[in-house]
CSV table of C-alpha atoms in Angstrom, one decimal:
chain,number,residue,atom,x,y,z
A,1,MET,CA,14.0,12.2,32.0
A,2,TYR,CA,12.6,12.1,28.5
A,3,TYR,CA,10.3,15.0,26.7
A,4,LEU,CA,8.6,15.8,24.0
A,5,LYS,CA,8.3,19.2,22.8
A,6,CYS,CA,4.3,20.6,21.3
A,7,LYS,CA,4.5,21.3,17.4
A,8,HIS,CA,1.8,23.5,18.3
A,9,CYS,CA,2.9,25.9,21.3
A,10,ASN,CA,6.4,24.3,21.7
A,11,HIS,CA,5.8,23.0,25.6
A,12,LEU,CA,7.5,20.3,26.9
A,13,ASN,CA,5.8,17.9,28.1
A,14,GLU,CA,7.5,14.7,30.7
A,15,VAL,CA,7.1,11.6,29.0
A,16,LYS,CA,6.8,9.1,32.2
A,17,SER,CA,3.1,7.1,29.6
A,18,GLU,CA,3.7,5.0,27.1
A,19,TYR,CA,-0.6,7.0,26.9
A,20,MET,CA,0.3,10.1,26.8
A,21,MET,CA,-1.0,11.3,23.7
A,22,VAL,CA,-1.8,14.9,24.6
A,23,CYS,CA,0.1,18.1,24.8
A,24,GLY,CA,-0.2,19.0,28.6
A,25,LEU,CA,-0.6,22.4,27.6
A,26,CYS,CA,-2.8,24.0,25.0
A,27,ASN,CA,-4.6,20.0,24.6
A,28,ARG,CA,-3.4,19.0,21.2
A,29,LYS,CA,-2.1,15.4,19.8
A,30,LEU,CA,1.3,15.0,19.8
A,31,GLU,CA,3.0,14.3,16.6
A,32,ASP,CA,5.0,12.4,17.9
A,33,ASN,CA,3.5,10.1,20.0
A,34,PHE,CA,4.2,6.6,21.5
A,35,LYS,CA,0.6,4.8,19.7
A,36,ASP,CA,1.5,6.4,16.1
A,37,TRP,CA,5.2,5.6,16.8
A,38,LYS,CA,4.6,1.7,17.1
A,39,THR,CA,2.8,1.3,14.1
A,40,ARG,CA,5.6,2.4,12.0
A,41,HIS,CA,7.8,0.3,14.4
A,42,PRO,CA,6.8,-2.7,15.8
A,43,GLU,CA,9.2,-4.2,16.5
A,44,LYS,CA,10.2,-1.8,19.2
A,45,THR,CA,9.5,-1.4,23.2
A,46,PHE,CA,8.7,1.5,24.5
A,47,GLU,CA,12.3,2.0,25.6
A,48,ASP,CA,13.5,2.8,22.2
A,49,PHE,CA,10.7,5.6,21.5
A,50,GLN,CA,12.2,7.7,24.9
A,51,LYS,CA,16.6,7.2,23.2
A,52,GLU,CA,14.7,7.9,19.7
A,53,VAL,CA,12.2,10.7,19.3
A,54,CYS,CA,12.4,12.1,22.7
A,55,LEU,CA,14.8,14.4,23.5
A,56,THR,CA,17.2,13.8,27.1
A,57,GLU,CA,16.9,16.1,30.2
A,58,GLU,CA,20.7,17.1,29.2
A,59,GLN,CA,18.7,18.1,26.3
A,60,VAL,CA,16.7,20.9,27.9
A,61,LYS,CA,19.0,21.7,29.5
A,62,LYS,CA,21.4,22.7,27.2
A,63,GLY,CA,18.9,24.2,25.6
A,64,ASP,CA,19.2,21.6,22.0
A,65,LEU,CA,16.1,20.7,21.8
A,66,SER,CA,16.2,19.6,17.2
A,67,LYS,CA,16.5,16.6,17.7
A,68,PRO,CA,17.4,13.2,20.2
A,69,GLU,CA,20.7,12.4,20.7
A,70,GLY,CA,22.9,9.7,19.8
A,71,LYS,CA,23.5,7.4,16.7
A,72,LYS,CA,20.1,6.2,16.3
A,73,ASN,CA,18.7,9.1,15.7
A,74,LYS,CA,21.8,9.5,12.9
A,75,LYS,CA,20.1,6.4,10.9
A,76,GLY,CA,16.9,7.0,11.2
A,77,VAL,CA,17.4,11.3,9.3
A,78,ILE,CA,19.3,8.2,7.0
A,79,ALA,CA,16.5,6.3,6.0
A,80,ALA,CA,14.3,9.7,6.2
A,81,GLY,CA,16.9,10.3,3.4
A,82,ILE,CA,16.4,7.4,1.6
A,83,GLY,CA,12.5,7.4,1.7
A,84,ALA,CA,12.7,10.9,0.7
A,85,LEU,CA,14.8,10.7,-2.1
A,86,LEU,CA,12.0,8.0,-2.9
A,87,MET,CA,9.4,10.3,-3.4
A,88,VAL,CA,11.1,12.4,-4.9
A,89,LEU,CA,10.8,10.0,-8.0
A,90,PHE,CA,6.9,9.1,-7.2
A,91,ILE,CA,6.4,13.3,-6.6
A,92,VAL,CA,8.2,13.2,-10.8
A,93,LEU,CA,5.8,9.9,-11.5
A,94,LEU,CA,2.8,11.4,-10.5
A,95,ILE,CA,3.3,15.0,-12.7
A,96,SER,CA,1.8,14.8,-16.0
A,97,GLU,CA,3.3,17.8,-17.4
A,98,PHE,CA,6.1,15.8,-17.3
A,99,SER,CA,4.7,12.1,-18.1
A,100,LYS,CA,3.3,14.3,-21.7
A,101,ALA,CA,7.1,16.6,-22.4
A,102,TYR,CA,9.0,12.9,-22.6
A,103,LYS,CA,6.3,11.0,-24.1
A,104,ALA,CA,6.2,14.2,-26.9
A,105,GLN,CA,9.7,14.0,-27.3
A,106,VAL,CA,10.4,10.1,-27.3
A,107,GLY,CA,7.6,9.3,-29.1
A,108,ASP,CA,6.5,5.6,-30.1
A,109,THR,CA,5.4,3.9,-32.8
A,110,ASP,CA,3.1,1.4,-34.6
A,111,MET,CA,5.4,-1.5,-33.6
A,112,PRO,CA,3.9,-3.1,-30.7
A,113,VAL,CA,5.8,-2.2,-27.8
A,114,LEU,CA,7.0,-5.6,-26.3
A,115,GLU,CA,7.8,-7.0,-30.4
A,116,GLN,CA,10.2,-4.1,-30.8
A,117,GLN,CA,14.4,-4.6,-30.4
A,118,TRP,CA,14.5,-2.2,-27.1
A,119,TYR,CA,17.3,0.9,-26.4
A,120,MET,CA,20.3,-1.3,-23.7
A,121,GLY,CA,21.0,2.0,-21.5
A,122,THR,CA,23.8,2.1,-19.5
A,123,TYR,CA,23.2,5.1,-16.3
A,124,ALA,CA,25.6,5.9,-13.3
A,125,GLY,CA,26.4,2.9,-10.6
A,126,GLY,CA,26.6,0.8,-13.1
A,127,VAL,CA,22.9,-0.2,-13.7
A,128,SER,CA,22.0,-1.6,-16.6
A,129,LEU,CA,18.0,-1.7,-18.1
A,130,ALA,CA,16.0,-2.0,-21.6
A,131,THR,CA,13.7,0.5,-22.1
A,132,PRO,CA,12.5,0.9,-25.4
A,133,LYS,CA,13.6,5.0,-26.0
A,134,ALA,CA,16.6,6.1,-24.1
A,135,MET,CA,15.9,7.2,-20.1
A,136,LYS,CA,16.5,10.6,-19.7
A,137,SER,CA,18.7,11.9,-17.4
A,138,VAL,CA,16.6,14.2,-14.5
A,139,GLY,CA,19.2,14.0,-11.0
A,140,ASN,CA,19.1,18.3,-11.6
A,141,ALA,CA,15.5,18.6,-11.1
A,142,ILE,CA,15.7,15.8,-8.1
A,143,ARG,CA,18.9,17.0,-6.5
A,144,GLY,CA,16.8,20.3,-6.1
A,145,ARG,CA,14.1,19.4,-4.1
A,146,LEU,CA,16.2,17.6,-1.8
A,147,PRO,CA,16.6,19.6,1.8
A,148,GLU,CA,20.6,20.4,2.5
A,149,GLU,CA,20.1,17.6,5.4
A,150,VAL,CA,19.7,15.0,2.5
A,151,LYS,CA,22.2,16.7,0.4
A,152,ALA,CA,25.2,16.6,2.7
A,153,LEU,CA,24.8,12.6,3.7
A,154,MET,CA,25.2,12.5,-0.7
A,155,LYS,CA,28.8,12.0,-2.0
A,156,GLU,CA,26.9,11.0,-5.5
A,157,MET,CA,23.1,10.3,-6.8
A,158,ASP,CA,22.0,10.9,-9.7
A,159,GLY,CA,18.3,9.6,-11.5
A,160,PHE,CA,16.5,9.1,-14.7
A,161,ALA,CA,12.8,8.6,-15.9
A,162,TYR,CA,11.0,6.9,-17.9
A,163,ASN,CA,7.6,7.4,-19.8
A,164,GLY,CA,5.5,5.8,-22.4
A,165,TYR,CA,2.9,3.0,-23.8
A,166,GLY,CA,1.0,3.6,-19.7
A,167,ALA,CA,4.2,2.9,-17.2
A,168,GLU,CA,5.9,5.4,-15.6
A,169,ILE,CA,9.8,4.4,-14.8
A,170,MET,CA,12.0,5.5,-12.2
A,171,LEU,CA,15.6,4.4,-11.3
A,172,MET,CA,17.7,6.4,-9.7
A,173,PHE,CA,21.8,5.7,-7.5
A,174,ALA,CA,23.1,8.0,-5.0
A,175,GLU,CA,25.5,7.3,-2.7
A,176,TYR,CA,26.3,8.2,0.8
A,177,VAL,CA,29.3,9.7,2.5
A,178,PRO,CA,31.7,7.6,5.0
A,179,GLU,CA,30.5,8.7,7.8
A,180,VAL,CA,26.9,7.2,6.9
A,181,GLY,CA,28.4,3.7,7.6
A,182,GLN,CA,26.2,1.9,5.7
A,183,ALA,CA,22.9,2.7,3.5
A,184,ASP,CA,19.7,1.1,6.4
A,185,LEU,CA,17.9,-1.3,3.6
A,186,ASP,CA,15.0,-1.7,6.0
A,187,GLY,CA,15.0,1.6,7.2
A,188,ALA,CA,14.6,3.4,3.8
A,189,ALA,CA,11.0,0.8,2.6
A,190,GLU,CA,10.1,1.7,5.6
A,191,GLY,CA,10.9,6.2,5.3
A,192,VAL,CA,9.6,5.6,1.5
A,193,LEU,CA,6.7,3.8,1.5
A,194,ASN,CA,5.9,6.4,5.5
A,195,ASN,CA,6.4,9.4,2.5
A,196,VAL,CA,3.9,7.4,-0.4
A,197,LYS,CA,1.2,7.1,2.3
A,198,GLY,CA,2.1,11.2,3.3
A,199,GLN,CA,1.2,12.2,-0.6
A,200,ARG,CA,-1.0,15.0,-1.3
A,201,GLY,CA,-3.8,13.5,-3.5
A,202,VAL,CA,-2.5,9.2,-3.4
A,203,PHE,CA,-4.7,7.3,-0.6
A,204,ASP,CA,-5.5,3.5,-0.2
A,205,LEU,CA,-2.4,2.6,-0.4
A,206,LYS,CA,-1.8,-1.8,-0.4
A,207,ASN,CA,2.1,-3.2,-0.8
A,208,ASP,CA,3.7,-6.6,0.5
A,209,LYS,CA,7.0,-6.4,0.9
A,210,ALA,CA,10.1,-9.6,0.4
A,211,TYR,CA,13.3,-9.3,0.4
A,212,VAL,CA,15.4,-10.7,-3.4
A,213,GLN,CA,19.1,-11.5,-3.6
A,214,MET,CA,21.6,-9.7,-7.0
A,215,GLY,CA,24.3,-11.8,-7.6
A,216,ASP,CA,26.0,-11.0,-2.9
A,217,MET,CA,23.4,-8.1,-3.6
A,218,THR,CA,20.4,-8.1,-0.5
A,219,GLY,CA,17.3,-6.1,-1.5
A,220,ILE,CA,13.7,-5.3,-1.3
A,221,VAL,CA,10.7,-5.4,-3.6
A,222,MET,CA,7.5,-3.7,-2.5
A,223,GLN,CA,4.1,-4.0,-5.1
A,224,GLY,CA,1.0,-2.9,-4.8
A,225,THR,CA,-1.8,-0.6,-5.3
A,226,TYR,CA,-3.0,3.0,-4.8
A,227,VAL,CA,-5.6,4.9,-5.7
A,228,LYS,CA,-4.9,9.0,-6.9
A,229,GLY,CA,-7.4,11.2,-8.9
A,230,GLY,CA,-10.2,8.2,-9.0
A,231,THR,CA,-8.1,6.1,-10.8
A,232,GLU,CA,-6.0,2.8,-9.3
A,233,TYR,CA,-2.9,2.4,-10.3
A,234,GLU,CA,0.2,-0.5,-10.0
A,235,PHE,CA,3.7,0.4,-8.4
A,236,ARG,CA,7.1,-1.6,-7.5
A,237,ILE,CA,10.1,-0.2,-5.6
A,238,THR,CA,12.8,-2.2,-6.2
A,239,MET,CA,16.0,-1.9,-3.6
A,240,TYR,CA,19.0,-3.1,-3.6
A,241,VAL,CA,22.0,-1.8,-1.2
A,242,ASP,CA,26.2,-2.7,-1.5
A,243,GLY,CA,27.8,-1.0,1.0
A,244,LEU,CA,27.7,3.1,0.8
A,245,LYS,CA,25.7,2.9,-2.9
A,246,LEU,CA,21.6,2.4,-3.0
A,247,TYR,CA,20.1,1.8,-6.0
A,248,GLN,CA,16.1,1.8,-6.0
A,249,LEU,CA,13.6,0.9,-9.6
A,250,VAL,CA,9.7,2.6,-9.4
A,251,SER,CA,7.6,1.8,-11.4
A,252,SER,CA,3.9,2.8,-11.7
A,253,ASN,CA,0.8,1.9,-14.4
A,254,LYS,CA,-2.4,2.0,-14.3
A,255,LYS,CA,-4.0,-1.1,-13.3
A,256,GLY,CA,-5.3,-3.3,-15.6
A,257,ASP,CA,-2.9,-2.1,-18.3
A,258,ASP,CA,-1.9,-5.1,-19.9
A,259,ILE,CA,0.5,-3.6,-22.0
A,260,ALA,CA,2.0,-1.2,-19.5
A,261,ARG,CA,2.2,-4.2,-16.5
A,262,GLY,CA,4.2,-6.3,-19.9
A,263,VAL,CA,6.5,-2.7,-20.6
A,264,VAL,CA,7.1,-2.7,-16.8
A,265,ARG,CA,7.9,-7.3,-15.8
A,266,ARG,CA,10.6,-6.5,-19.5
A,267,ILE,CA,11.9,-3.5,-18.0
A,268,ASN,CA,12.3,-4.6,-14.2
A,269,ASP,CA,13.5,-7.9,-15.2
A,270,SER,CA,16.6,-6.0,-17.3
A,271,PHE,CA,17.6,-4.8,-14.2
A,272,LYS,CA,21.0,-5.9,-13.5
A,273,VAL,CA,23.7,-4.0,-11.2
A,274,ALA,CA,27.8,-3.8,-13.0
A,275,GLY,CA,30.1,-6.7,-10.5
A,276,HIS,CA,26.6,-8.1,-8.9
A,277,GLU,CA,25.8,-10.5,-11.1
A,278,GLU,CA,23.5,-13.8,-10.3
A,279,LEU,CA,25.8,-16.3,-8.7
A,280,LYS,CA,26.3,-19.7,-11.0
A,281,THR,CA,26.0,-22.8,-9.6
A,282,GLU,CA,27.7,-25.9,-10.7
């Protein structure tokens, strides 16, 4: 027997059917209903929903109403944690005060940016990246925004940012504790999009997803558009997983800005991780 706890009145609703949408006591919509969950997990079943989202009868008897049991829930926490990290990156990207302050610090030159000699930097996790100016460390700012349950999963984490020529770039490296087992790439990607969609002021987000390789490392690239403040932006999120290590590169620019688009493209093309160079064929 499985139960869903109403977040409005705390009533425990017995989950007998996939069509249960409202609380039996206060008649409000259950936030963790199967229909909404299924849209985010189209490959999963009602039985999966019961095991991963609902409370068991044993938990209810014990009074443990905080989270589902089992290994799958741990993976959900990990994926949510990764998604939360990317949400933080997007929040930082969209803070205009940060952008203005950093642009004033690094400045721009009269020479066209795509003709300049760029700074080739080496960052956390062995990442190398070319940017017009060196990226600024924002790891402390990011860590300060993370929930404690996410911090508990981290062995190491750092973040870097660049803003200029209409392009906003964020790089993040995270290494998880051994108890995690392995970072969940697909779960992370799903968590990212769900968190970005839920940001205040961001709407009409559209994206495509593709799997990519960097040497022996598998990754995901998600790119598309979103609207904020009446302006349409283009974004690209690149994620790679190597065991317990997660690499993420996020870019954003106004749609139709060809200079910013060229900057973003050149930065993304320079993204490399030491030890995962492209495999050469004879």
